[in-house]
mmCIF file of C-alpha atoms in Angstrom:
data_model
loop_
_atom_site.group_PDB
_atom_site.id
_atom_site.type_symbol
_atom_site.label_atom_id
_atom_site.label_comp_id
_atom_site.label_asym_id
_atom_site.label_seq_id
_atom_site.Cartn_x
_atom_site.Cartn_y
_atom_site.Cartn_z
ATOM 1 C CA PRO U 1 0.000 0.000 0.000
ATOM 2 C CA SER U 2 0.987 3.622 -0.531
ATOM 3 C CA HIS U 3 2.333 5.479 2.469
ATOM 4 C CA THR U 4 2.158 9.086 3.578
ATOM 5 C CA PRO U 5 5.332 11.030 4.352
ATOM 6 C CA GLU U 6 4.512 10.446 8.044
ATOM 7 C CA GLY U 7 4.826 6.695 7.456
ATOM 8 C CA GLY U 8 1.177 5.645 7.772
ATOM 9 C CA THR U 9 -0.829 4.194 4.923
ATOM 10 C CA VAL U 10 -2.836 6.412 2.604
ATOM 11 C CA SER U 11 -5.896 4.222 3.213
ATOM 12 C CA ASP U 12 -5.687 4.701 6.987
ATOM 13 C CA ALA U 13 -5.219 8.456 6.604
ATOM 14 C CA ALA U 14 -8.168 8.728 4.196
ATOM 15 C CA PHE U 15 -10.349 6.704 6.584
ATOM 16 C CA LYS U 16 -9.444 8.959 9.530
ATOM 17 C CA ILE U 17 -10.168 12.105 7.529
ATOM 18 C CA GLY U 18 -13.521 10.624 6.458
ATOM 19 C CA ASN U 19 -14.400 9.927 10.081
ATOM 20 C CA ASP U 20 -13.400 13.488 11.028
ATOM 21 C CA LEU U 21 -15.735 14.849 8.351
ATOM 22 C CA LEU U 22 -18.618 12.700 9.584
ATOM 23 C CA ARG U 23 -18.110 13.836 13.180
ATOM 24 C CA ARG U 24 -18.177 17.498 12.112
ATOM 25 C CA SER U 25 -21.200 17.182 9.818
ATOM 26 C CA ASP U 26 -24.602 18.439 10.778
ATOM 27 C CA ALA U 27 -27.902 16.581 10.624
ATOM 28 C CA GLY U 28 -28.268 17.627 6.977
ATOM 29 C CA GLY U 29 -25.392 15.442 5.853
ATOM 30 C CA VAL U 30 -21.752 15.950 5.004
ATOM 31 C CA THR U 31 -22.148 18.105 1.898
ATOM 32 C CA PRO U 32 -20.769 21.331 3.495
ATOM 33 C CA GLU U 33 -17.815 19.399 4.903
ATOM 34 C CA ILE U 34 -17.104 17.724 1.561
ATOM 35 C CA LEU U 35 -17.240 21.132 -0.153
ATOM 36 C CA HIS U 36 -14.695 22.380 2.373
ATOM 37 C CA LEU U 37 -12.482 19.323 1.726
ATOM 38 C CA GLN U 38 -12.760 19.808 -2.042
ATOM 39 C CA THR U 39 -11.766 23.465 -1.704
ATOM 40 C CA ALA U 40 -8.768 22.471 0.420
ATOM 41 C CA LEU U 41 -7.701 19.744 -2.001
ATOM 42 C CA ASN U 42 -7.904 22.138 -4.941
ATOM 43 C CA GLY U 43 -5.719 24.592 -3.009
ATOM 44 C CA ILE U 44 -3.067 22.113 -1.880
ATOM 45 C CA ASP U 45 -2.070 20.699 -5.265
ATOM 46 C CA ARG U 46 -1.802 23.808 -7.383
ATOM 47 C CA ASP U 47 -0.213 21.921 -10.298
ATOM 48 C CA ALA U 48 -3.234 19.647 -10.726
ATOM 49 C CA LEU U 49 -6.301 20.760 -12.620
ATOM 50 C CA PRO U 50 -8.983 21.851 -10.160
ATOM 51 C CA PHE U 51 -11.949 19.532 -9.978
ATOM 52 C CA LYS U 52 -15.588 20.462 -9.535
ATOM 53 C CA ARG U 53 -16.700 21.322 -6.019
ATOM 54 C CA ASP U 54 -20.062 19.595 -5.771
ATOM 55 C CA GLY U 55 -20.212 18.365 -2.174
ATOM 56 C CA VAL U 56 -20.124 14.732 -3.265
ATOM 57 C CA PHE U 57 -17.286 12.452 -2.209
ATOM 58 C CA GLY U 58 -16.982 10.799 -5.610
ATOM 59 C CA PRO U 59 -14.107 9.157 -7.461
ATOM 60 C CA LYS U 60 -12.340 12.427 -8.340
ATOM 61 C CA THR U 61 -12.384 13.662 -4.739
ATOM 62 C CA ASN U 62 -11.192 10.275 -3.526
ATOM 63 C CA GLU U 63 -8.382 10.164 -6.099
ATOM 64 C CA ARG U 64 -7.222 13.701 -5.278
ATOM 65 C CA LEU U 65 -7.360 13.020 -1.530
ATOM 66 C CA ARG U 66 -5.211 9.905 -1.900
ATOM 67 C CA THR U 67 -2.734 11.713 -4.166
ATOM 68 C CA VAL U 68 -2.401 14.639 -1.763
ATOM 69 C CA LEU U 69 -2.037 12.288 1.212
ATOM 70 C CA ALA U 70 0.709 10.299 -0.530
ATOM 71 C CA THR U 71 2.542 13.442 -1.600
ATOM 72 C CA ASN U 72 1.995 15.909 1.237
ATOM 73 C CA GLY U 73 0.822 13.800 4.167
ATOM 74 C CA ALA U 74 -2.263 13.875 6.326
ATOM 75 C CA GLY U 75 -1.200 17.066 8.087
ATOM 76 C CA ALA U 76 -1.557 19.067 4.886
ATOM 77 C CA VAL U 77 -5.158 17.953 4.493
ATOM 78 C CA ARG U 78 -6.146 18.098 8.158
ATOM 79 C CA GLY U 79 -4.711 21.581 8.454
ATOM 80 C CA ARG U 80 -7.028 22.843 5.715
ATOM 81 C CA ALA U 81 -10.044 20.542 5.681
#
């Protein structure tokens, strides 16, 4: 499995971030939190083409999250998301 710069696996880091988002979500769902994550992911990897912010944790959000985690580590995402 891919690892983050901190040494953990990308899958574990993605799972923890997902749990953080669920804990912070309101009764209406996670859409605002996913929008915030998507904004952060678009801002972290400035060389990548920005993807659509739609509040849905779909394949593009998942792929970008895993890429950013593998490249920059969980701290980069947690500090912004």
